C-alpha cells in the first residue's frame, strides 16, 4: 500500500545485498518513489516528496550506486509533444533534487509504430535538451535507439 514503505527499507535491502548476499548492485530501480514515506514527514506532501528524493540521493551516494525511479506529469502535460521539468506532478522539489530527469514522450503516430522519444529534461552535470528516438519491442519489453532518427526538436 502507498506510504507504508520507507527509504530506510531500500537502504536495508542494499546493505543486505552487499553484506549477506555478496552482490554489489550496479543500479537500484525504485517503483516508484512518489509512493514512499519519509521518516520525518506526514504534515506536508509537497515537502515530504522532496525529502523522499533527498533520502534516495543520500542512499545512492552512500552506496555509490545510481537510483532510478519514475514520476508522473501533471494534467497540463497530457497531449503535449514534449514533457519537460515544468510538467512534473506534485512537488517541484523532486526535479530540484534530481541529478537527471528524462521524460518519455509518445505521439499517437509513434505509438502505432511502437516508437517513443526520450527527452533529457534536466542533466545536472552535462548537456540537457537531447532527444533519443527509440523502438519498443513489446513482446520482449526491449527498448533500443533508432539510429539516425533523433526525433522532433
mmCIF file of C-alpha atoms in Angstrom:
data_model
loop_
_atom_site.group_PDB
_atom_site.id
_atom_site.type_symbol
_atom_site.label_atom_id
_atom_site.label_comp_id
_atom_site.label_asym_id
_atom_site.label_seq_id
_atom_site.Cartn_x
_atom_site.Cartn_y
_atom_site.Cartn_z
ATOM 1 C CA UNK A 1 0.000 0.000 0.000
ATOM 2 C CA UNK A 2 1.149 3.608 -0.583
ATOM 3 C CA UNK A 3 3.224 5.276 2.134
ATOM 4 C CA UNK A 4 3.958 2.029 4.006
ATOM 5 C CA UNK A 5 7.493 1.561 2.655
ATOM 6 C CA UNK A 6 10.269 3.919 3.670
ATOM 7 C CA UNK A 7 13.593 4.861 2.162
ATOM 8 C CA UNK A 8 15.306 3.098 5.068
ATOM 9 C CA UNK A 9 13.746 -0.149 3.771
ATOM 10 C CA UNK A 10 15.565 0.370 0.467
ATOM 11 C CA UNK A 11 18.777 1.180 2.312
ATOM 12 C CA UNK A 12 18.468 -2.034 4.325
ATOM 13 C CA UNK A 13 17.898 -4.108 1.179
ATOM 14 C CA UNK A 14 21.018 -2.672 -0.464
ATOM 15 C CA UNK A 15 23.063 -3.295 2.679
ATOM 16 C CA UNK A 16 21.771 -6.884 2.886
ATOM 17 C CA UNK A 17 22.535 -7.473 -0.780
ATOM 18 C CA UNK A 18 26.118 -6.344 -0.223
ATOM 19 C CA UNK A 19 26.878 -7.953 3.134
ATOM 20 C CA UNK A 20 24.810 -11.155 3.186
ATOM 21 C CA UNK A 21 24.294 -11.987 -0.486
ATOM 22 C CA UNK A 22 27.692 -10.602 -1.569
ATOM 23 C CA UNK A 23 26.023 -8.859 -4.519
ATOM 24 C CA UNK A 24 27.089 -5.319 -5.380
ATOM 25 C CA UNK A 25 24.139 -3.663 -7.126
ATOM 26 C CA UNK A 26 25.082 -1.583 -10.160
ATOM 27 C CA UNK A 27 21.681 0.107 -10.302
ATOM 28 C CA UNK A 28 18.702 0.414 -7.961
ATOM 29 C CA UNK A 29 15.273 0.917 -9.527
ATOM 30 C CA UNK A 30 12.544 2.176 -7.189
ATOM 31 C CA UNK A 31 8.976 1.600 -8.390
ATOM 32 C CA UNK A 32 8.019 4.280 -7.504
ATOM 33 C CA UNK A 33 9.413 6.919 -5.164
ATOM 34 C CA UNK A 34 6.274 9.078 -5.030
ATOM 35 C CA UNK A 35 4.602 6.300 -3.024
ATOM 36 C CA UNK A 36 7.376 6.039 -0.428
ATOM 37 C CA UNK A 37 7.011 7.524 3.042
ATOM 38 C CA UNK A 38 9.641 9.681 4.702
ATOM 39 C CA UNK A 39 10.815 9.273 8.277
ATOM 40 C CA UNK A 40 10.279 12.875 9.344
ATOM 41 C CA UNK A 41 7.209 13.797 7.363
ATOM 42 C CA UNK A 42 3.487 13.475 7.361
ATOM 43 C CA UNK A 43 2.312 17.059 7.525
ATOM 44 C CA UNK A 44 3.078 18.414 4.045
ATOM 45 C CA UNK A 45 3.007 16.146 0.974
ATOM 46 C CA UNK A 46 4.971 18.664 -1.113
ATOM 47 C CA UNK A 47 7.898 18.743 1.323
ATOM 48 C CA UNK A 48 7.613 15.036 2.106
ATOM 49 C CA UNK A 49 8.166 14.157 -1.571
ATOM 50 C CA UNK A 50 11.240 16.372 -1.608
ATOM 51 C CA UNK A 51 12.545 14.599 1.499
ATOM 52 C CA UNK A 52 11.995 11.170 -0.082
ATOM 53 C CA UNK A 53 14.067 12.174 -3.091
ATOM 54 C CA UNK A 54 16.751 13.699 -0.821
ATOM 55 C CA UNK A 55 16.902 10.442 1.146
ATOM 56 C CA UNK A 56 17.204 8.375 -2.051
ATOM 57 C CA UNK A 57 20.019 10.605 -3.304
ATOM 58 C CA UNK A 58 21.831 10.173 0.028
ATOM 59 C CA UNK A 59 21.433 6.379 -0.166
ATOM 60 C CA UNK A 60 22.793 6.361 -3.709
ATOM 61 C CA UNK A 61 25.818 8.371 -2.621
ATOM 62 C CA UNK A 62 26.401 6.236 0.476
ATOM 63 C CA UNK A 63 26.440 3.011 -1.555
ATOM 64 C CA UNK A 64 27.896 4.594 -4.711
ATOM 65 C CA UNK A 65 25.010 3.319 -6.835
ATOM 66 C CA UNK A 66 22.647 5.197 -9.148
ATOM 67 C CA UNK A 67 18.983 5.149 -8.160
ATOM 68 C CA UNK A 68 16.293 5.413 -10.826
ATOM 69 C CA UNK A 69 12.623 5.971 -10.241
ATOM 70 C CA UNK A 70 9.604 7.223 -12.135
ATOM 71 C CA UNK A 71 7.189 10.039 -11.521
ATOM 72 C CA UNK A 72 4.137 11.316 -13.324
ATOM 73 C CA UNK A 73 3.475 14.544 -15.140
ATOM 74 C CA UNK A 74 0.629 16.869 -14.282
ATOM 75 C CA UNK A 75 -2.610 17.106 -16.275
ATOM 76 C CA UNK A 76 -1.296 20.026 -18.337
ATOM 77 C CA UNK A 77 1.277 17.721 -19.952
ATOM 78 C CA UNK A 78 -1.379 15.475 -21.469
ATOM 79 C CA UNK A 79 -1.306 15.842 -25.240
ATOM 80 C CA UNK A 80 1.954 17.801 -25.262
ATOM 81 C CA UNK A 81 4.562 16.743 -27.805
ATOM 82 C CA UNK A 82 7.310 17.031 -25.202
ATOM 83 C CA UNK A 83 7.075 16.791 -21.409
ATOM 84 C CA UNK A 84 9.597 18.983 -19.601
ATOM 85 C CA UNK A 85 10.512 19.509 -15.952
ATOM 86 C CA UNK A 86 7.782 22.156 -15.705
ATOM 87 C CA UNK A 87 5.244 19.360 -16.215
ATOM 88 C CA UNK A 88 6.220 17.275 -13.171
ATOM 89 C CA UNK A 89 3.316 16.408 -10.884
ATOM 90 C CA UNK A 90 3.080 17.221 -7.185
ATOM 91 C CA UNK A 91 6.413 18.520 -5.852
ATOM 92 C CA UNK A 92 8.934 20.628 -7.767
ATOM 93 C CA UNK A 93 11.458 19.501 -5.137
ATOM 94 C CA UNK A 94 11.700 16.167 -6.982
ATOM 95 C CA UNK A 95 13.155 17.982 -10.003
ATOM 96 C CA UNK A 96 15.277 20.333 -7.912
ATOM 97 C CA UNK A 97 16.901 17.395 -6.111
ATOM 98 C CA UNK A 98 17.372 15.067 -9.079
ATOM 99 C CA UNK A 99 20.636 14.831 -10.995
ATOM 100 C CA UNK A 100 18.933 13.681 -14.208
ATOM 101 C CA UNK A 101 15.315 13.888 -15.409
ATOM 102 C CA UNK A 102 14.296 12.083 -18.594
ATOM 103 C CA UNK A 103 10.748 12.199 -19.947
ATOM 104 C CA UNK A 104 9.158 9.548 -22.148
ATOM 105 C CA UNK A 105 7.150 11.088 -24.980
ATOM 106 C CA UNK A 106 4.826 9.273 -27.375
ATOM 107 C CA UNK A 107 2.515 10.697 -30.026
ATOM 108 C CA UNK A 108 -0.377 8.681 -31.463
ATOM 109 C CA UNK A 109 1.633 8.054 -34.647
ATOM 110 C CA UNK A 110 4.675 6.949 -32.671
ATOM 111 C CA UNK A 111 2.539 4.587 -30.601
ATOM 112 C CA UNK A 112 1.295 2.906 -33.794
ATOM 113 C CA UNK A 113 4.922 2.424 -34.883
ATOM 114 C CA UNK A 114 5.986 1.193 -31.408
ATOM 115 C CA UNK A 115 8.274 4.197 -31.054
ATOM 116 C CA UNK A 116 8.882 6.766 -28.336
ATOM 117 C CA UNK A 117 11.219 9.645 -27.618
ATOM 118 C CA UNK A 118 13.367 10.061 -24.542
ATOM 119 C CA UNK A 119 13.967 13.709 -23.708
ATOM 120 C CA UNK A 120 16.801 14.865 -21.429
ATOM 121 C CA UNK A 121 14.794 17.432 -19.493
ATOM 122 C CA UNK A 122 17.481 18.020 -16.835
ATOM 123 C CA UNK A 123 21.088 16.896 -16.601
ATOM 124 C CA UNK A 124 22.951 18.420 -13.664
ATOM 125 C CA UNK A 125 26.470 17.609 -14.858
ATOM 126 C CA UNK A 126 26.054 17.511 -18.617
ATOM 127 C CA UNK A 127 24.060 18.643 -21.604
ATOM 128 C CA UNK A 128 20.273 18.519 -21.398
ATOM 129 C CA UNK A 129 17.715 19.040 -24.157
ATOM 130 C CA UNK A 130 18.647 15.908 -26.090
ATOM 131 C CA UNK A 131 16.100 13.588 -27.693
ATOM 132 C CA UNK A 132 16.557 9.917 -28.499
ATOM 133 C CA UNK A 133 14.047 8.092 -30.686
ATOM 134 C CA UNK A 134 13.552 4.517 -29.513
ATOM 135 C CA UNK A 135 11.803 1.423 -30.814
ATOM 136 C CA UNK A 136 9.897 -0.713 -28.326
ATOM 137 C CA UNK A 137 9.663 -4.452 -28.910
ATOM 138 C CA UNK A 138 6.682 -5.095 -26.665
ATOM 139 C CA UNK A 139 6.825 -8.893 -26.800
ATOM 140 C CA UNK A 140 10.334 -8.765 -25.281
ATOM 141 C CA UNK A 141 9.925 -5.491 -23.338
ATOM 142 C CA UNK A 142 13.066 -4.337 -25.144
ATOM 143 C CA UNK A 143 13.821 -0.714 -25.887
ATOM 144 C CA UNK A 144 16.571 0.367 -28.289
ATOM 145 C CA UNK A 145 17.654 3.546 -30.041
ATOM 146 C CA UNK A 146 16.594 4.148 -33.623
ATOM 147 C CA UNK A 147 19.875 5.303 -35.137
ATOM 148 C CA UNK A 148 19.684 8.412 -37.306
ATOM 149 C CA UNK A 149 16.247 9.488 -36.036
ATOM 150 C CA UNK A 150 16.700 11.935 -33.156
ATOM 151 C CA UNK A 151 13.014 12.902 -33.004
ATOM 152 C CA UNK A 152 11.370 16.274 -33.427
ATOM 153 C CA UNK A 153 13.141 19.268 -31.888
#
